[in-house]
PDB file of C-alpha atoms in Angstrom:
ATOM      1  CA  MET A   9      51.428 -74.744 -42.093  1.00  0.00           C
ATOM      2  CA  LYS A  10      49.168 -77.632 -43.020  1.00  0.00           C
ATOM      3  CA  ASP A  11      49.848 -80.245 -45.707  1.00  0.00           C
ATOM      4  CA  SER A  12      51.155 -78.383 -48.775  1.00  0.00           C
ATOM      5  CA  ASN A  13      48.933 -80.519 -51.013  1.00  0.00           C
ATOM      6  CA  GLU A  14      46.006 -78.392 -49.834  1.00  0.00           C
ATOM      7  CA  PHE A  15      47.565 -75.207 -51.170  1.00  0.00           C
ATOM      8  CA  LEU A  16      47.596 -73.575 -54.597  1.00  0.00           C
ATOM      9  CA  TYR A  17      51.003 -71.901 -54.334  1.00  0.00           C
ATOM     10  CA  PRO A  18      54.004 -74.196 -55.064  1.00  0.00           C
ATOM     11  CA  SER A  19      55.509 -75.229 -51.725  1.00  0.00           C
ATOM     12  CA  GLN A  20      58.989 -75.629 -53.277  1.00  0.00           C
ATOM     13  CA  TRP A  21      59.047 -71.892 -54.001  1.00  0.00           C
ATOM     14  CA  LEU A  22      58.707 -71.076 -50.308  1.00  0.00           C
ATOM     15  CA  SER A  23      61.876 -72.602 -48.859  1.00  0.00           C
ATOM     16  CA  LYS A  24      63.348 -69.183 -47.976  1.00  0.00           C
ATOM     17  CA  ALA A  25      60.070 -67.351 -47.328  1.00  0.00           C
ATOM     18  CA  SER A  26      58.977 -65.964 -43.983  1.00  0.00           C
ATOM     19  CA  ALA A  27      55.727 -67.129 -42.389  1.00  0.00           C
ATOM     20  CA  GLY A  28      54.023 -63.909 -43.503  1.00  0.00           C
ATOM     21  CA  GLU A  29      55.236 -64.338 -47.073  1.00  0.00           C
ATOM     22  CA  ARG A  30      53.953 -67.926 -47.119  1.00  0.00           C
ATOM     23  CA  VAL A  31      50.497 -66.825 -46.029  1.00  0.00           C
ATOM     24  CA  ALA A  32      50.470 -63.918 -48.516  1.00  0.00           C
ATOM     25  CA  CYS A  33      51.514 -66.120 -51.438  1.00  0.00           C
ATOM     26  CA  GLU A  34      48.753 -68.634 -50.794  1.00  0.00           C
ATOM     27  CA  LEU A  35      46.036 -66.071 -50.128  1.00  0.00           C
ATOM     28  CA  ARG A  36      47.028 -64.160 -53.266  1.00  0.00           C
ATOM     29  CA  MET A  37      46.595 -67.323 -55.350  1.00  0.00           C
ATOM     30  CA  ARG A  38      43.220 -68.045 -53.786  1.00  0.00           C
ATOM     31  CA  ILE A  39      41.962 -64.513 -54.411  1.00  0.00           C
ATOM     32  CA  ILE A  40      43.192 -64.264 -58.005  1.00  0.00           C
ATOM     33  CA  SER A  41      41.920 -67.751 -58.868  1.00  0.00           C
ATOM     34  CA  GLY A  42      38.509 -66.930 -57.396  1.00  0.00           C
ATOM     35  CA  THR A  43      38.798 -69.715 -54.812  1.00  0.00           C
ATOM     36  CA  VAL A  44      38.158 -66.966 -52.270  1.00  0.00           C
ATOM     37  CA  GLU A  45      35.366 -64.861 -53.717  1.00  0.00           C
ATOM     38  CA  SER A  46      35.298 -61.076 -53.791  1.00  0.00           C
ATOM     39  CA  GLY A  47      33.390 -59.671 -50.844  1.00  0.00           C
ATOM     40  CA  SER A  48      34.550 -62.451 -48.532  1.00  0.00           C
ATOM     41  CA  ILE A  49      35.803 -61.447 -45.082  1.00  0.00           C
ATOM     42  CA  LEU A  50      39.180 -62.804 -43.992  1.00  0.00           C
ATOM     43  CA  SER A  51      39.581 -63.248 -40.249  1.00  0.00           C
ATOM     44  CA  GLU A  52      43.014 -63.032 -38.631  1.00  0.00           C
ATOM     45  CA  ASN A  53      42.118 -65.734 -36.114  1.00  0.00           C
ATOM     46  CA  GLN A  54      40.785 -68.131 -38.738  1.00  0.00           C
ATOM     47  CA  LEU A  55      43.800 -67.609 -40.996  1.00  0.00           C
ATOM     48  CA  ALA A  56      46.227 -68.059 -38.100  1.00  0.00           C
ATOM     49  CA  SER A  57      44.542 -71.357 -37.265  1.00  0.00           C
ATOM     50  CA  GLU A  58      44.445 -72.579 -40.865  1.00  0.00           C
ATOM     51  CA  PHE A  59      48.074 -71.748 -41.578  1.00  0.00           C
ATOM     52  CA  SER A  60      49.302 -72.815 -38.111  1.00  0.00           C
ATOM     53  CA  VAL A  61      50.978 -69.474 -37.448  1.00  0.00           C
ATOM     54  CA  SER A  62      50.516 -66.636 -34.970  1.00  0.00           C
ATOM     55  CA  ARG A  63      48.453 -63.568 -35.835  1.00  0.00           C
ATOM     56  CA  SER A  64      51.563 -61.468 -36.500  1.00  0.00           C
ATOM     57  CA  PRO A  65      52.513 -63.186 -39.826  1.00  0.00           C
ATOM     58  CA  VAL A  66      48.850 -63.051 -40.839  1.00  0.00           C
ATOM     59  CA  ARG A  67      48.821 -59.281 -40.257  1.00  0.00           C
ATOM     60  CA  ASP A  68      51.987 -58.956 -42.365  1.00  0.00           C
ATOM     61  CA  ALA A  69      50.357 -60.965 -45.158  1.00  0.00           C
ATOM     62  CA  LEU A  70      47.172 -58.905 -45.075  1.00  0.00           C
ATOM     63  CA  LYS A  71      49.135 -55.648 -45.197  1.00  0.00           C
ATOM     64  CA  ALA A  72      51.000 -56.908 -48.272  1.00  0.00           C
ATOM     65  CA  LEU A  73      47.777 -57.910 -50.027  1.00  0.00           C
ATOM     66  CA  ALA A  74      46.163 -54.595 -49.130  1.00  0.00           C
ATOM     67  CA  SER A  75      49.084 -52.752 -50.741  1.00  0.00           C
ATOM     68  CA  GLU A  76      48.394 -54.778 -53.913  1.00  0.00           C
ATOM     69  CA  ASN A  77      44.721 -53.727 -53.807  1.00  0.00           C
ATOM     70  CA  LEU A  78      43.565 -57.339 -53.442  1.00  0.00           C
ATOM     71  CA  ILE A  79      41.901 -56.740 -50.069  1.00  0.00           C
ATOM     72  CA  ARG A  80      40.704 -53.818 -47.952  1.00  0.00           C
ATOM     73  CA  LEU A  81      41.628 -53.836 -44.287  1.00  0.00           C
ATOM     74  CA  GLU A  82      38.619 -53.340 -42.029  1.00  0.00           C
ATOM     75  CA  ARG A  83      38.034 -53.201 -38.304  1.00  0.00           C
ATOM     76  CA  MET A  84      36.825 -56.789 -38.087  1.00  0.00           C
ATOM     77  CA  GLY A  85      39.232 -58.307 -40.621  1.00  0.00           C
ATOM     78  CA  ALA A  86      39.875 -57.850 -44.345  1.00  0.00           C
ATOM     79  CA  ARG A  87      37.420 -57.751 -47.229  1.00  0.00           C
ATOM     80  CA  VAL A  88      38.433 -59.396 -50.525  1.00  0.00           C
ATOM     81  CA  LEU A  89      38.153 -56.957 -53.438  1.00  0.00           C
ATOM     82  CA  ASP A  90      37.009 -57.733 -56.954  1.00  0.00           C
ATOM     83  CA  ILE A  91      39.809 -58.016 -59.520  1.00  0.00           C
ATOM     84  CA  THR A  92      38.429 -56.557 -62.721  1.00  0.00           C
ATOM     85  CA  GLU A  93      39.484 -57.262 -66.294  1.00  0.00           C
ATOM     86  CA  LYS A  94      40.450 -53.588 -66.504  1.00  0.00           C
ATOM     87  CA  GLU A  95      42.900 -53.979 -63.613  1.00  0.00           C
ATOM     88  CA  ILE A  96      44.458 -57.066 -65.184  1.00  0.00           C
ATOM     89  CA  GLN A  97      44.678 -55.209 -68.506  1.00  0.00           C
ATOM     90  CA  GLU A  98      46.440 -52.308 -66.799  1.00  0.00           C
ATOM     91  CA  MET A  99      48.974 -54.648 -65.184  1.00  0.00           C
ATOM     92  CA  TYR A 100      49.885 -56.071 -68.583  1.00  0.00           C
ATOM     93  CA  ASP A 101      50.067 -52.547 -70.007  1.00  0.00           C
ATOM     94  CA  VAL A 102      52.647 -51.672 -67.350  1.00  0.00           C
ATOM     95  CA  ARG A 103      54.557 -54.887 -67.987  1.00  0.00           C
ATOM     96  CA  LEU A 104      54.677 -54.145 -71.714  1.00  0.00           C
ATOM     97  CA  LEU A 105      55.888 -50.594 -71.072  1.00  0.00           C
ATOM     98  CA  ILE A 106      58.611 -51.907 -68.755  1.00  0.00           C
ATOM     99  CA  GLU A 107      59.864 -54.564 -71.156  1.00  0.00           C
ATOM    100  CA  SER A 108      59.891 -52.233 -74.165  1.00  0.00           C
ATOM    101  CA  PHE A 109      61.734 -49.585 -72.104  1.00  0.00           C
ATOM    102  CA  VAL A 110      64.286 -52.180 -71.007  1.00  0.00           C
ATOM    103  CA  PHE A 111      64.876 -53.276 -74.599  1.00  0.00           C
ATOM    104  CA  GLU A 112      65.606 -49.669 -75.642  1.00  0.00           C
ATOM    105  CA  ARG A 113      68.269 -49.531 -72.930  1.00  0.00           C
ATOM    106  CA  LEU A 114      69.718 -52.878 -74.018  1.00  0.00           C
ATOM    107  CA  VAL A 115      70.219 -51.538 -77.560  1.00  0.00           C
ATOM    108  CA  HIS A 116      72.989 -49.358 -76.116  1.00  0.00           C
ATOM    109  CA  MET A 117      74.509 -51.997 -73.819  1.00  0.00           C
ATOM    110  CA  GLU A 118      76.729 -55.061 -74.070  1.00  0.00           C
ATOM    111  CA  THR A 119      74.366 -58.035 -74.030  1.00  0.00           C
ATOM    112  CA  GLU A 120      76.574 -61.083 -74.609  1.00  0.00           C
ATOM    113  CA  GLU A 121      76.366 -62.334 -71.000  1.00  0.00           C
ATOM    114  CA  LEU A 122      72.649 -61.622 -70.847  1.00  0.00           C
ATOM    115  CA  VAL A 123      72.046 -63.666 -73.997  1.00  0.00           C
ATOM    116  CA  LYS A 124      73.993 -66.572 -72.442  1.00  0.00           C
ATOM    117  CA  ASP A 125      71.935 -66.383 -69.240  1.00  0.00           C
ATOM    118  CA  LEU A 126      68.663 -66.228 -71.164  1.00  0.00           C
ATOM    119  CA  SER A 127      69.687 -69.169 -73.350  1.00  0.00           C
ATOM    120  CA  LYS A 128      70.264 -71.298 -70.229  1.00  0.00           C
ATOM    121  CA  ILE A 129      66.848 -70.383 -68.825  1.00  0.00           C
ATOM    122  CA  PHE A 130      65.328 -71.047 -72.250  1.00  0.00           C
ATOM    123  CA  GLU A 131      66.653 -74.626 -72.169  1.00  0.00           C
ATOM    124  CA  MET A 132      65.105 -75.146 -68.735  1.00  0.00           C
ATOM    125  CA  MET A 133      61.776 -73.897 -70.080  1.00  0.00           C
ATOM    126  CA  LYS A 134      61.904 -76.466 -72.887  1.00  0.00           C
ATOM    127  CA  ILE A 135      62.632 -79.259 -70.400  1.00  0.00           C
ATOM    128  CA  ALA A 136      59.670 -78.169 -68.258  1.00  0.00           C
ATOM    129  CA  ILE A 137      57.430 -78.375 -71.332  1.00  0.00           C
ATOM    130  CA  GLN A 138      58.789 -81.808 -72.182  1.00  0.00           C
ATOM    131  CA  TYR A 139      57.872 -83.058 -68.696  1.00  0.00           C
ATOM    132  CA  LYS A 140      54.599 -81.095 -68.645  1.00  0.00           C
ATOM    133  CA  ASP A 141      55.633 -79.321 -65.452  1.00  0.00           C
ATOM    134  CA  ALA A 142      53.524 -76.152 -65.364  1.00  0.00           C
ATOM    135  CA  ASP A 143      54.980 -74.836 -62.108  1.00  0.00           C
ATOM    136  CA  GLU A 144      58.590 -75.251 -63.216  1.00  0.00           C
ATOM    137  CA  PHE A 145      57.811 -73.659 -66.573  1.00  0.00           C
ATOM    138  CA  SER A 146      56.172 -70.706 -64.793  1.00  0.00           C
ATOM    139  CA  LYS A 147      59.204 -70.321 -62.544  1.00  0.00           C
ATOM    140  CA  GLN A 148      61.616 -70.291 -65.488  1.00  0.00           C
ATOM    141  CA  ASP A 149      59.368 -67.990 -67.526  1.00  0.00           C
ATOM    142  CA  LEU A 150      59.290 -65.442 -64.711  1.00  0.00           C
ATOM    143  CA  GLU A 151      63.051 -65.792 -64.228  1.00  0.00           C
ATOM    144  CA  PHE A 152      63.558 -65.173 -67.967  1.00  0.00           C
ATOM    145  CA  HIS A 153      61.780 -61.811 -67.855  1.00  0.00           C
ATOM    146  CA  ASP A 154      63.175 -60.930 -64.433  1.00  0.00           C
ATOM    147  CA  THR A 155      66.708 -61.468 -65.779  1.00  0.00           C
ATOM    148  CA  ILE A 156      66.047 -59.122 -68.703  1.00  0.00           C
ATOM    149  CA  ILE A 157      64.676 -56.387 -66.451  1.00  0.00           C
ATOM    150  CA  ARG A 158      67.479 -56.701 -63.864  1.00  0.00           C
ATOM    151  CA  SER A 159      70.117 -56.499 -66.578  1.00  0.00           C
ATOM    152  CA  ILE A 160      69.804 -52.732 -67.149  1.00  0.00           C
ATOM    153  CA  GLY A 161      70.381 -51.871 -63.472  1.00  0.00           C
ATOM    154  CA  HIS A 162      67.571 -49.298 -63.348  1.00  0.00           C
ATOM    155  CA  SER A 163      66.499 -49.071 -59.696  1.00  0.00           C
ATOM    156  CA  HIS A 164      63.125 -47.403 -60.267  1.00  0.00           C
ATOM    157  CA  ILE A 165      62.110 -49.703 -63.123  1.00  0.00           C
ATOM    158  CA  GLN A 166      63.106 -52.607 -60.863  1.00  0.00           C
ATOM    159  CA  MET A 167      60.981 -51.181 -58.048  1.00  0.00           C
ATOM    160  CA  ILE A 168      57.907 -50.937 -60.318  1.00  0.00           C
ATOM    161  CA  TRP A 169      58.496 -54.477 -61.580  1.00  0.00           C
ATOM    162  CA  ASN A 170      58.943 -55.853 -58.052  1.00  0.00           C
ATOM    163  CA  ASN A 171      55.643 -54.288 -57.000  1.00  0.00           C
ATOM    164  CA  LEU A 172      53.881 -55.793 -60.006  1.00  0.00           C
ATOM    165  CA  LYS A 173      55.540 -59.212 -59.909  1.00  0.00           C
ATOM    166  CA  PRO A 174      53.636 -60.959 -57.073  1.00  0.00           C
ATOM    167  CA  THR A 175      50.262 -60.551 -58.777  1.00  0.00           C
ATOM    168  CA  LEU A 176      51.718 -61.344 -62.196  1.00  0.00           C
ATOM    169  CA  GLU A 177      53.324 -64.457 -60.726  1.00  0.00           C
ATOM    170  CA  SER A 178      49.920 -65.756 -59.640  1.00  0.00           C
ATOM    171  CA  LEU A 179      48.360 -64.889 -63.006  1.00  0.00           C
ATOM    172  CA  VAL A 180      51.179 -66.683 -64.856  1.00  0.00           C
ATOM    173  CA  LEU A 181      50.948 -69.756 -62.623  1.00  0.00           C
ATOM    174  CA  LEU A 182      47.201 -70.093 -63.096  1.00  0.00           C
ATOM    175  CA  SER A 183      47.450 -69.466 -66.833  1.00  0.00           C
ATOM    176  CA  MET A 184      50.238 -72.002 -67.385  1.00  0.00           C
ATOM    177  CA  ARG A 185      48.488 -74.682 -65.342  1.00  0.00           C
ATOM    178  CA  TYR A 186      45.394 -74.206 -67.483  1.00  0.00           C
ATOM    179  CA  ARG A 187      47.387 -74.238 -70.740  1.00  0.00           C
ATOM    180  CA  PHE A 188      49.257 -77.417 -69.848  1.00  0.00           C
ATOM    181  CA  GLU A 189      45.897 -79.095 -69.242  1.00  0.00           C
ATOM    182  CA  GLU A 190      43.787 -77.577 -72.021  1.00  0.00           C
ATOM    183  CA  MET A 191      46.069 -75.817 -74.549  1.00  0.00           C
ATOM    184  CA  TYR A 192      49.334 -77.762 -74.573  1.00  0.00           C
ATOM    185  CA  GLU A 193      49.869 -77.011 -78.264  1.00  0.00           C
ATOM    186  CA  ASP A 194      50.156 -73.301 -77.384  1.00  0.00           C
ATOM    187  CA  PHE A 195      53.625 -73.893 -75.950  1.00  0.00           C
ATOM    188  CA  GLU A 196      55.062 -74.160 -79.452  1.00  0.00           C
ATOM    189  CA  ARG A 197      54.131 -70.479 -79.930  1.00  0.00           C
ATOM    190  CA  ILE A 198      55.394 -69.549 -76.461  1.00  0.00           C
ATOM    191  CA  ILE A 199      58.772 -71.167 -77.052  1.00  0.00           C
ATOM    192  CA  GLU A 200      59.141 -69.544 -80.479  1.00  0.00           C
ATOM    193  CA  ASN A 201      58.353 -66.216 -78.860  1.00  0.00           C
ATOM    194  CA  HIS A 202      61.034 -66.538 -76.188  1.00  0.00           C
ATOM    195  CA  GLU A 203      63.547 -67.622 -78.812  1.00  0.00           C
ATOM    196  CA  LEU A 204      62.651 -64.461 -80.726  1.00  0.00           C
ATOM    197  CA  TYR A 205      63.191 -62.395 -77.550  1.00  0.00           C
ATOM    198  CA  ILE A 206      66.735 -63.719 -77.276  1.00  0.00           C
ATOM    199  CA  GLU A 207      67.447 -63.123 -80.965  1.00  0.00           C
ATOM    200  CA  ALA A 208      66.117 -59.548 -80.773  1.00  0.00           C
ATOM    201  CA  ILE A 209      68.339 -58.781 -77.769  1.00  0.00           C
ATOM    202  CA  HIS A 210      71.354 -60.446 -79.379  1.00  0.00           C
ATOM    203  CA  LYS A 211      70.923 -58.533 -82.665  1.00  0.00           C
ATOM    204  CA  LYS A 212      69.579 -55.382 -80.948  1.00  0.00           C
ATOM    205  CA  ASP A 213      66.850 -55.451 -83.565  1.00  0.00           C
ATOM    206  CA  ARG A 214      63.803 -53.303 -82.726  1.00  0.00           C
ATOM    207  CA  GLU A 215      61.655 -54.907 -85.436  1.00  0.00           C
ATOM    208  CA  LEU A 216      62.258 -58.369 -84.009  1.00  0.00           C
ATOM    209  CA  MET A 217      61.450 -57.132 -80.514  1.00  0.00           C
ATOM    210  CA  VAL A 218      58.156 -55.615 -81.654  1.00  0.00           C
ATOM    211  CA  GLN A 219      57.311 -58.962 -83.294  1.00  0.00           C
ATOM    212  CA  SER A 220      58.149 -60.724 -80.040  1.00  0.00           C
ATOM    213  CA  LEU A 221      56.045 -58.315 -77.982  1.00  0.00           C
ATOM    214  CA  HIS A 222      53.129 -58.939 -80.347  1.00  0.00           C
ATOM    215  CA  LYS A 223      53.483 -62.707 -79.911  1.00  0.00           C
ATOM    216  CA  ASN A 224      53.737 -62.380 -76.141  1.00  0.00           C
ATOM    217  CA  PHE A 225      51.128 -59.709 -75.435  1.00  0.00           C
ATOM    218  CA  ASP A 226      48.519 -59.622 -78.213  1.00  0.00           C
ATOM    219  CA  ASP A 227      46.259 -62.005 -76.304  1.00  0.00           C
ATOM    220  CA  VAL A 228      46.363 -59.830 -73.156  1.00  0.00           C
ATOM    221  CA  ALA A 229      47.141 -56.330 -74.456  1.00  0.00           C
ATOM    222  CA  LYS A 230      44.115 -56.361 -76.789  1.00  0.00           C
ATOM    223  CA  GLY A 231      45.987 -55.065 -79.827  1.00  0.00           C
ATOM    224  CA  ARG A 232      47.669 -52.218 -77.932  1.00  0.00           C
ATOM    225  CA  VAL A 233      51.294 -53.296 -78.497  1.00  0.00           C
ATOM    226  CA  GLU A 234      52.003 -50.589 -81.096  1.00  0.00           C
ATOM    227  CA  GLU A 235      50.327 -47.876 -79.009  1.00  0.00           C
ATOM    228  CA  LEU A 236      52.257 -48.773 -75.862  1.00  0.00           C
ATOM    229  CA  TRP A 237      55.519 -49.176 -77.777  1.00  0.00           C
ATOM    230  CA  MET A 238      55.127 -45.643 -79.189  1.00  0.00           C
ATOM    231  CA  ALA A 239      54.293 -44.276 -75.726  1.00  0.00           C
ATOM    232  CA  GLN A 240      57.431 -45.898 -74.332  1.00  0.00           C
ATOM    233  CA  GLU A 241      59.576 -44.515 -77.184  1.00  0.00           C
ATOM    234  CA  THR A 242      58.263 -40.995 -76.509  1.00  0.00           C
ATOM    235  CA  PHE A 243      59.068 -41.388 -72.801  1.00  0.00           C
ATOM    236  CA  THR A 244      62.540 -42.764 -73.538  1.00  0.00           C
ATOM    237  CA  LYS A 245      63.386 -39.842 -75.841  1.00  0.00           C
ATOM    238  CA  GLY A 246      62.297 -37.450 -73.097  1.00  0.00           C
ATOM    239  CA  VAL A 247      64.577 -39.167 -70.589  1.00  0.00           C
ATOM    240  CA  GLU A 248      67.503 -39.060 -73.017  1.00  0.00           C
ATOM    241  CA  LYS A 249      67.002 -35.309 -73.569  1.00  0.00           C
ATOM    242  CA  GLU A 250      67.034 -34.728 -69.807  1.00  0.00           C
ATOM    243  CA  ASP A 251      70.257 -36.740 -69.542  1.00  0.00           C
ATOM    244  CA  ASP A 252      72.002 -34.630 -72.226  1.00  0.00           C
TER     245      ASP A 252
END
């Protein structure tokens, strides 16, 4: 690939990635940021030349992005699709449903080791804020939530999260870069929120978790935290009845 300084996706996150994954990560960032506009046509040959790879990794990248509904594969290449506010809203709805479901499972589990792991990540997040490192903060933030979701060992919830995570990763990266530049004071709220997450898991306190979900999602869930929490509780009760 060319000089990493030309790219939006953090090069240090790609040390173990395949050539196709590298191309997909960068193209995803460009599409979600609007650097590549909706309606644009992506050519395999042009992308192979730009990224200094063969056409095979480019095809792999385009297939991945098509599965995420970011592009539509066409005979002459791939057309970039418009990412609507509704689609972004729906992604955060799913994320909120996942995290509230996971918390309900954690209420019935031993969480001491999880709290220790989250506390370590939390310290790394604070260091990233201190050094105004948006990319490192984003990495630790994603790892924080990934650790919570992995902890319940639910293969289908993990599958849904893994499918959602690449697009969310780009959204988080772009958001945190903007906040470090324009809204640095907002990180006081973000840190308090993650501290509340840990406390809620440690105490297995539903009220604290709802407070934390409000702090984390009210700006993106448009006041739907209570509605989605209730929907998740209804689903969870249904699952528990089936398990009985």
